[in-house]
Amino acid sequence: MKSYLDRTYLKDTLDSYAFDVLVIGGGITGAGIALDAISRGLTVALIEMQDFAGGTSSRSTKLVHGGLRYLKQFEVQMVSEVGKEREIVYNNAKHVTEPEWMLLPFYKKGNFGPLSTSVGLKVYDYLAGVKKEERREMLSKQEVLQLEPLLKEKGLRGGGHYVEYRTDDARLTIEVLKKAIELGAVCLNYMKAEEFIYTHGQIAGVVAEDQLTNDKLTIEAKAVINATGPWVDNVRKKDSIDNGKHLQLTKGVHIVVDQQRFPLQQAIYFDVPDGRMIFAVPRDGKAYVGTTDTFYDQDPTHPLATKEDVSYLLNAVNSLFPNVGLTSTDVESTWAGVRPLISEEGKSASEISRKDEIWKSDSGLITIAGGKLTGYRKMAEDTVDQLQSFFTKQLPPSQTKHLPLSGGDFGLLDYDEYIYERSKQLIYYGLSLSEARHLVKFLGKNCELALGYIPYVEKWDVPSLNLSDKIMLYYTIQNEMVTSLADYFVRRTGLLYFDIQKVKSTYGDVSQLLTDELQLSEEQKQRGEEELERLLAEAEVR
């Protein structure tokens, strides 16, 4: 990816060339489409009105999971497809995806029992093509409590133990985009599609506006794809909604608690009385819990966690872990995301299918709607397959099934051994082993590029940041189009969610470094700080 300082060049490129494909939307779906298209030999442009991954793609449950609960709704094909995609995502990006053993406890009078859990997980393994060492295990009550002693013992009958994959959704999106850019795609954040341009009644591009400077430019393309998630209908209205279908948005909320207050040892997937399924997942000294599922009819740009949302999750935790006794004061941070589901009359928020559909308008606009994070690659493949009618040449099949993402190309190297060896190397520069491992896992193979930044960032006189922080910050400035504090603390590192105190103690210094490195004005610096302060306030329980 490029730097903020390359914006003028990138805008000139967008304004000067006619592309094969223009993707509107820089979340995981749009990123996947850009990568699929560019890897098939098409020329590709992508624009995003916010930061990359600024919407749903930085606000999910951060799991690449197969949707076990969808078996209850008999959505067998979707479970099979996204289940198989989990391992593909993992193999192509091990540095941002890792196996997570999940425990599904079952209780007397609960929604799951020994037989239904055993059969359900076995079917799940079969549909998802799970490898032998990761297939489900059925556990006794005693074995469940050994894995997670905090669980409620009364009524516990046993549990199922199976594998999902944990990820950082925003970083996964960034690594997909960076790979697309490595292959030649032109991608730019903070660039909004304002209106379509037409030739003989067919869409031939867009007029776009730079949200940072208000500059306008024209981007021409043979095919235009609307991959804007919750904003799909807003973009379609600029053209036409001629198939009678529309989105139904639902909101999901997560809370984060320090593990000193909630010493969760094992990731748990559990049911609550209203039929919802909730995850509780340990991560880097924290435990996060989610998600809620409620209809949402407001602006999807800034969904917030309400007191009611937080109380719902706290009650769920305290019911299953009765000795923890969490209160709202224990919640360090929250996040809320909006799911762009395809409307189904008469169904509750949790019952609406997570399936995806591809629509084509009379004027040629291709729209991808619905879907899940886990299935992004297959959704992208299916969408690009639909572009054949725009081109006389035969499009080759998708290349992405075995295409490592940026930082994920370990070749024949053993991933764990690579992490160990590179971490040892970084210790010689003064990093602790834990700092070194975190940095290497954060960047993957790209840590080799970041090593070259050490002589420069060592000169930064910023006591609040250790060397690992400095390397990470400078790498994202140089390679990941960071333009603001929010870009860095929310979408590039996730620190606002998982280490909010560090954000509070360091953002002043980071703000000054961004100002210096990106040549920002004092007005831009102040706007960035005000935005981050608003996000900090929104992340805390009100």
XYZ file of C-alpha atoms in Angstrom:
542
model
C 0.000 0.000 0.000
C 1.071 3.588 -0.347
C 1.523 6.534 2.002
C -0.797 9.488 2.561
C 1.905 11.532 0.840
C 1.136 9.646 -2.408
C -2.483 10.865 -2.548
C -1.891 13.467 -5.269
C -0.214 10.915 -7.539
C -2.943 8.333 -6.884
C -5.707 10.849 -7.568
C -4.052 11.853 -10.839
C -3.858 8.179 -11.805
C -7.540 7.609 -11.010
C -8.493 10.704 -12.993
C -6.313 9.927 -16.000
C -6.882 6.279 -16.848
C -9.858 4.146 -17.846
C -9.949 0.972 -15.763
C -11.498 -2.400 -16.444
C -13.094 -2.453 -12.988
C -13.936 0.180 -10.397
C -14.828 -1.122 -6.946
C -16.770 1.187 -4.645
C -16.163 0.162 -1.045
C -12.939 -0.588 0.841
C -14.208 -3.117 3.378
C -13.332 -6.803 3.244
C -15.754 -7.513 0.384
C -14.482 -4.714 -1.847
C -10.881 -5.549 -0.976
C -11.465 -9.181 -1.917
C -13.032 -8.187 -5.237
C -10.119 -5.878 -6.062
C -7.638 -8.671 -5.354
C -9.562 -11.270 -7.323
C -9.957 -8.968 -10.328
C -6.358 -7.733 -10.429
C -5.022 -11.287 -10.040
C -7.021 -12.282 -13.152
C -5.302 -9.628 -15.240
C -7.918 -6.863 -15.115
C -6.986 -3.264 -14.338
C -8.589 -2.241 -11.062
C -9.381 0.909 -9.104
C -10.953 0.958 -5.638
C -12.272 3.912 -3.650
C -13.584 4.101 -0.081
C -15.419 7.112 1.364
C -14.018 6.491 4.866
C -10.838 4.753 5.872
C -10.285 1.229 4.608
C -12.251 -1.182 6.833
C -13.920 1.869 8.352
C -17.363 0.240 8.542
C -18.416 -3.296 9.385
C -14.996 -4.729 8.498
C -13.422 -3.343 11.677
C -16.442 -4.001 13.920
C -17.147 -7.736 13.630
C -16.661 -10.487 16.236
C -13.164 -10.894 14.777
C -13.651 -14.586 14.067
C -13.330 -16.389 10.758
C -16.022 -18.896 11.666
C -18.284 -21.220 9.760
C -21.579 -20.204 11.303
C -22.414 -23.264 13.379
C -25.727 -21.748 14.418
C -26.858 -21.596 10.798
C -27.216 -25.377 10.863
C -30.252 -24.797 13.097
C -31.737 -22.759 10.234
C -30.859 -25.530 7.728
C -28.564 -23.229 5.723
C -26.399 -26.190 4.841
C -24.833 -24.753 1.680
C -23.720 -21.576 3.430
C -22.222 -23.538 6.342
C -20.367 -25.748 3.864
C -19.013 -22.852 1.795
C -17.885 -20.542 4.591
C -16.682 -23.493 6.661
C -14.258 -24.481 3.919
C -13.214 -20.849 3.475
C -11.910 -20.657 7.065
C -8.845 -22.754 6.312
C -8.215 -20.948 3.012
C -8.162 -17.599 4.825
C -5.840 -19.080 7.459
C -3.410 -20.594 4.961
C -3.164 -17.319 3.019
C -2.713 -15.084 6.073
C -1.407 -16.979 9.091
C -0.060 -13.796 10.642
C -3.579 -12.359 11.054
C -5.544 -15.603 11.497
C -5.032 -18.394 14.001
C -6.919 -21.497 15.131
C -9.036 -20.969 18.256
C -10.446 -23.984 20.084
C -14.016 -23.130 21.005
C -16.030 -24.700 23.844
C -19.789 -25.116 23.494
C -21.140 -26.090 26.954
C -24.585 -27.611 27.274
C -26.889 -27.519 30.287
C -30.097 -29.098 31.444
C -33.037 -27.223 29.870
C -30.632 -25.436 27.509
C -30.977 -25.104 23.747
C -28.306 -27.776 23.194
C -27.942 -31.308 24.515
C -25.290 -34.040 24.220
C -26.849 -35.656 21.153
C -27.715 -32.477 19.247
C -24.299 -30.969 19.993
C -22.416 -34.110 18.986
C -24.365 -34.564 15.773
C -24.311 -30.836 14.955
C -20.550 -30.547 15.400
C -19.924 -33.747 13.444
C -22.033 -32.451 10.544
C -20.220 -29.118 10.867
C -16.828 -30.848 10.588
C -18.023 -32.792 7.550
C -19.511 -29.811 5.725
C -16.494 -27.613 6.460
C -13.970 -30.277 5.490
C -12.201 -29.923 8.848
C -8.799 -31.637 9.027
C -8.485 -34.578 11.387
C -6.539 -32.852 14.159
C -9.140 -30.092 14.429
C -12.297 -32.202 14.465
C -14.699 -31.870 17.353
C -14.288 -33.587 20.699
C -17.135 -34.318 23.098
C -16.261 -33.575 26.724
C -17.659 -34.632 30.074
C -18.737 -32.153 32.721
C -15.414 -32.581 34.531
C -13.396 -32.072 31.332
C -15.363 -28.908 30.536
C -14.681 -27.462 33.987
C -10.995 -28.286 33.668
C -10.879 -26.203 30.495
C -12.882 -23.347 32.002
C -13.380 -23.425 35.798
C -15.387 -20.172 35.744
C -18.365 -21.818 34.059
C -21.575 -22.347 36.007
C -21.463 -25.885 37.385
C -25.160 -26.308 38.215
C -26.951 -28.123 35.414
C -23.789 -28.550 33.321
C -23.897 -31.817 31.368
C -20.782 -31.546 29.202
C -19.636 -29.748 26.110
C -18.402 -29.822 22.558
C -14.844 -28.716 21.746
C -14.143 -27.622 18.169
C -11.979 -25.228 16.166
C -12.813 -21.818 14.758
C -10.291 -19.182 13.625
C -9.605 -15.864 15.324
C -8.539 -12.858 13.260
C -8.180 -9.107 13.262
C -10.867 -8.134 10.751
C -9.443 -4.709 9.895
C -5.896 -6.013 9.475
C -7.159 -8.847 7.303
C -8.818 -6.226 5.083
C -5.634 -4.153 4.941
C -3.508 -7.171 3.994
C -5.936 -8.077 1.183
C -5.772 -4.507 -0.131
C -2.000 -4.379 0.110
C -1.746 -7.553 -1.951
C -4.082 -6.087 -4.574
C -1.909 -2.963 -4.685
C 1.259 -5.069 -4.991
C -0.316 -6.581 -8.120
C -1.179 -3.170 -9.579
C -4.552 -2.067 -8.213
C -5.004 1.653 -7.462
C -6.770 2.009 -4.109
C -7.588 5.191 -2.221
C -9.373 5.841 1.060
C -11.447 8.956 1.867
C -12.666 9.120 -1.725
C -16.460 9.120 -2.081
C -18.433 8.159 -5.200
C -20.847 11.074 -5.609
C -22.589 10.211 -8.867
C -22.411 7.815 -11.780
C -21.455 8.740 -15.325
C -23.166 6.979 -18.228
C -22.471 6.155 -21.865
C -25.509 5.142 -23.920
C -27.445 4.438 -20.728
C -24.761 2.188 -19.250
C -22.628 3.111 -16.229
C -19.131 4.049 -17.356
C -17.607 5.332 -14.116
C -18.160 7.798 -11.294
C -17.539 11.347 -10.227
C -15.740 11.076 -6.903
C -14.892 13.630 -4.221
C -11.817 13.609 -2.003
C -13.215 13.837 1.529
C -9.987 15.414 2.790
C -9.627 18.219 0.224
C -13.033 18.368 -1.551
C -11.280 17.875 -4.908
C -13.440 16.160 -7.519
C -12.287 13.744 -10.173
C -13.776 11.400 -12.755
C -12.953 7.691 -12.687
C -13.816 5.764 -15.835
C -14.319 1.994 -15.873
C -15.925 -0.679 -18.046
C -17.525 -2.288 -14.994
C -18.491 -0.711 -11.663
C -19.074 -2.819 -8.548
C -21.008 -1.609 -5.519
C -19.453 -3.363 -2.496
C -20.364 -0.810 0.140
C -21.886 -3.080 2.788
C -24.445 -1.130 4.866
C -24.410 1.641 2.251
C -25.344 -0.647 -0.677
C -28.841 0.817 -1.025
C -27.535 4.399 -0.739
C -25.243 3.782 -3.711
C -27.952 1.982 -5.691
C -30.237 4.994 -5.273
C -27.707 7.042 -7.229
C -28.489 4.667 -10.118
C -31.729 2.716 -9.651
C -33.212 0.053 -7.419
C -34.995 -2.000 -10.031
C -35.215 -5.467 -8.469
C -37.382 -4.691 -5.447
C -34.764 -5.959 -2.987
C -33.197 -3.970 -0.181
C -31.083 -4.293 2.935
C -32.162 -4.773 6.521
C -29.471 -3.513 8.880
C -28.901 -5.118 12.262
C -26.514 -3.986 14.991
C -24.051 -6.108 16.919
C -22.244 -4.904 20.042
C -19.142 -6.205 21.837
C -17.625 -5.388 25.212
C -14.008 -5.733 26.389
C -12.995 -6.547 29.978
C -9.543 -6.966 31.481
C -8.730 -10.600 32.251
C -7.818 -9.656 35.795
C -11.553 -9.100 36.291
C -12.685 -11.854 33.958
C -9.872 -14.467 33.886
C -11.297 -16.409 30.967
C -8.995 -19.274 29.949
C -11.005 -20.763 27.106
C -13.027 -19.288 24.246
C -16.709 -20.070 24.840
C -19.701 -20.150 22.484
C -22.911 -20.207 24.490
C -26.647 -19.743 24.161
C -28.829 -17.326 26.112
C -32.550 -17.651 26.955
C -33.734 -15.554 23.991
C -32.094 -17.985 21.552
C -29.083 -15.850 20.674
C -25.577 -17.325 20.575
C -22.744 -15.341 22.157
C -18.950 -15.616 22.049
C -16.615 -14.931 24.970
C -13.008 -14.908 23.733
C -9.682 -14.299 25.533
C -7.269 -12.066 23.629
C -3.985 -10.435 24.679
C -4.836 -10.046 28.351
C -8.443 -9.060 27.696
C -11.695 -10.945 27.265
C -14.242 -9.733 24.755
C -17.898 -10.732 24.603
C -20.450 -10.386 21.810
C -22.630 -10.044 20.011
C -26.086 -8.564 20.250
C -28.498 -8.626 17.312
C -31.065 -5.854 16.997
C -32.664 -4.084 14.046
C -30.958 -0.815 13.164
C -32.441 2.044 11.113
C -29.976 4.887 11.780
C -26.858 6.154 10.022
C -24.493 3.146 9.817
C -21.436 5.397 9.964
C -21.360 5.673 13.762
C -23.281 2.853 15.466
C -22.923 2.994 19.245
C -23.222 0.554 22.123
C -26.083 1.647 24.373
C -26.413 0.939 28.083
C -29.078 -1.616 27.191
C -26.702 -3.375 24.797
C -23.977 -3.535 27.440
C -26.406 -4.712 30.152
C -27.597 -7.512 27.869
C -24.043 -8.825 27.445
C -23.148 -8.378 31.119
C -26.246 -10.321 32.161
C -25.325 -13.086 29.729
C -21.786 -13.314 31.157
C -22.913 -13.221 34.766
C -25.492 -15.928 34.124
C -22.937 -18.347 32.656
C -20.032 -17.264 34.897
C -21.841 -16.571 38.207
C -18.741 -15.934 40.314
C -17.391 -13.193 38.051
C -20.002 -10.542 38.888
C -19.170 -8.050 36.154
C -20.679 -4.566 36.196
C -20.594 -1.734 33.690
C -17.595 -0.235 35.497
C -15.566 -3.293 34.464
C -16.133 -2.635 30.773
C -13.035 -0.935 29.395
C -14.278 -0.420 25.849
C -17.027 -1.346 23.431
C -17.598 -1.442 19.720
C -20.694 -1.663 17.580
C -21.013 -2.816 13.995
C -23.825 -2.941 11.459
C -24.608 -6.084 9.468
C -25.861 -5.463 5.901
C -28.397 -8.293 5.586
C -30.830 -8.856 2.748
C -34.322 -8.120 4.054
C -36.649 -11.045 4.782
C -40.155 -10.142 5.904
C -41.371 -11.548 9.199
C -37.991 -12.668 10.524
C -36.268 -11.428 13.682
C -32.837 -9.804 13.529
C -31.062 -13.053 14.446
C -33.145 -15.168 12.041
C -32.344 -13.237 8.831
C -29.980 -15.195 6.617
C -26.349 -14.117 6.266
C -26.378 -15.282 2.646
C -24.999 -13.062 -0.117
C -26.540 -12.148 -3.459
C -25.245 -10.417 -6.587
C -27.558 -7.988 -8.377
C -27.112 -6.276 -11.727
C -29.121 -3.164 -12.604
C -30.404 -2.335 -16.088
C -27.587 0.208 -16.395
C -24.931 -2.382 -15.557
C -24.164 -1.615 -11.902
C -23.038 -4.803 -10.147
C -23.985 -4.945 -6.455
C -22.832 -7.534 -3.924
C -25.107 -7.607 -0.867
C -25.177 -9.583 2.382
C -22.573 -12.188 3.283
C -20.077 -12.817 6.081
C -16.458 -11.907 6.748
C -15.468 -15.568 6.474
C -16.818 -15.900 2.955
C -15.246 -12.747 1.528
C -12.906 -14.560 -0.894
C -15.606 -16.764 -2.425
C -17.976 -13.773 -2.630
C -15.279 -11.882 -4.513
C -14.697 -14.796 -6.880
C -18.414 -15.073 -7.638
C -18.695 -11.325 -8.209
C -15.774 -11.139 -10.623
C -17.185 -14.160 -12.477
C -20.207 -11.954 -13.224
C -18.014 -9.477 -15.129
C -17.455 -11.708 -18.148
C -20.217 -9.949 -20.107
C -18.293 -6.660 -19.889
C -15.257 -8.054 -21.740
C -14.627 -9.742 -25.068
C -11.610 -11.639 -23.759
C -12.218 -14.761 -21.692
C -11.522 -14.149 -18.015
C -9.271 -16.741 -16.390
C -10.588 -18.535 -13.297
C -10.021 -17.041 -9.841
C -6.428 -17.164 -8.585
C -7.034 -16.325 -4.914
C -7.610 -19.731 -3.338
C -3.863 -20.267 -3.010
C -2.681 -16.646 -3.168
C -0.943 -15.505 0.044
C -1.913 -12.067 1.259
C 0.578 -9.302 1.964
C 2.875 -10.486 4.756
C 1.540 -14.039 4.496
C 3.848 -15.614 1.924
C 5.889 -17.980 4.090
C 6.430 -20.473 1.258
C 7.925 -23.694 2.598
C 8.973 -22.036 5.857
C 7.383 -23.297 9.046
C 5.294 -20.389 10.334
C 5.987 -20.928 14.051
C 9.698 -21.344 13.398
C 9.727 -18.152 11.328
C 8.061 -16.202 14.152
C 10.586 -17.593 16.641
C 13.670 -16.846 14.537
C 12.603 -13.324 13.547
C 11.667 -12.544 17.146
C 15.137 -13.605 18.308
C 16.635 -11.304 15.686
C 14.629 -8.329 16.986
C 15.778 -8.918 20.561
C 19.232 -7.741 19.499
C 17.723 -4.323 18.775
C 16.526 -3.999 22.378
C 12.986 -5.382 22.163
C 11.701 -7.804 24.766
C 10.715 -11.244 23.501
C 7.000 -10.488 23.896
C 7.358 -7.160 22.044
C 9.334 -8.823 19.269
C 6.832 -11.680 18.864
C 3.926 -9.247 18.772
C 5.598 -7.157 16.082
C 6.522 -10.137 13.910
C 3.042 -11.659 14.178
C 1.522 -8.254 13.424
C 3.537 -7.756 10.221
C 4.268 -11.322 9.107
C 6.869 -11.420 6.342
C 6.601 -7.626 6.080
C 8.630 -7.396 9.284
C 11.690 -7.799 7.042
C 10.859 -4.462 5.432
C 10.160 -2.904 8.820
C 13.614 -3.864 10.102
C 15.050 -1.234 7.787
C 13.103 1.464 9.634
C 14.827 0.876 12.961
C 17.747 3.346 12.502
C 15.242 6.076 11.649
C 12.661 5.523 14.400
C 15.319 5.035 17.076
C 15.944 8.781 16.710
C 12.373 9.629 17.767
C 12.570 11.080 21.264
C 9.176 9.794 22.411
C 9.369 8.094 25.840
C 5.709 6.959 25.744
C 6.428 4.634 22.795
C 8.722 1.637 22.916
C 10.736 0.567 19.875
C 8.071 -1.915 18.773
C 5.427 0.836 18.852
C 7.654 3.134 16.817
C 8.348 0.506 14.152
C 4.662 -0.342 13.881
C 3.650 3.292 13.592
C 6.240 4.131 10.964
C 5.454 0.998 8.961
C 1.752 1.879 8.806
C 2.562 5.479 7.868
C 4.796 4.369 5.019
C 2.793 1.410 3.744
C -0.829 1.524 4.905
C -2.185 4.949 3.992
C -2.635 6.131 7.596
C -4.001 9.670 7.557
C -5.211 10.160 11.116
C -5.057 8.955 14.699
C -8.282 7.002 14.204
C -6.826 5.178 11.203
C -3.902 4.054 13.341
C -5.522 3.321 16.689
C -8.737 1.747 15.357
C -8.182 0.159 11.931
C -4.409 -0.531 11.870
C -3.794 -1.730 15.430
C -7.156 -2.185 17.205
C -5.652 -0.561 20.291
C -8.734 1.567 20.915
C -10.667 -1.629 21.574
C -8.067 -3.819 23.253
C -5.762 -1.375 25.076
C -7.707 1.852 25.473
C -5.455 3.083 28.287
C -2.432 2.907 25.994
C -4.303 4.990 23.426
C -5.067 7.628 26.056
C -1.462 7.785 27.253
C 0.217 7.863 23.831
C -2.070 9.582 21.350
C -0.598 13.031 21.984
C 2.866 11.838 20.973
C 1.503 9.805 18.055
C -0.416 12.869 16.880
C 2.775 14.931 16.772
C 4.643 12.187 14.909
C 1.850 11.906 12.336
C 1.880 15.688 11.922
C 5.616 15.696 11.315
C 5.804 12.651 9.045
C 2.724 13.480 6.950
C 3.326 17.231 6.912
C -0.094 17.949 8.374
C -1.277 21.410 9.301
C -2.145 22.361 12.875
C -5.793 22.387 11.825
C -5.520 18.819 10.518
C -3.745 17.782 13.688
C -6.465 19.278 15.866
C -9.240 17.659 13.808
C -7.535 14.289 14.185
C -7.259 14.647 17.938
C -10.882 15.747 18.259
C -12.015 12.759 16.200
C -10.050 10.337 18.362
C -11.337 11.905 21.574
C -14.890 11.426 20.288
C -14.168 7.787 19.479
C -12.643 7.251 22.915
C -15.788 8.646 24.527
C -18.011 6.486 22.304
C -16.046 3.339 23.149
C -16.645 3.771 26.867
C -19.943 2.903 28.539
C -22.092 5.988 28.792
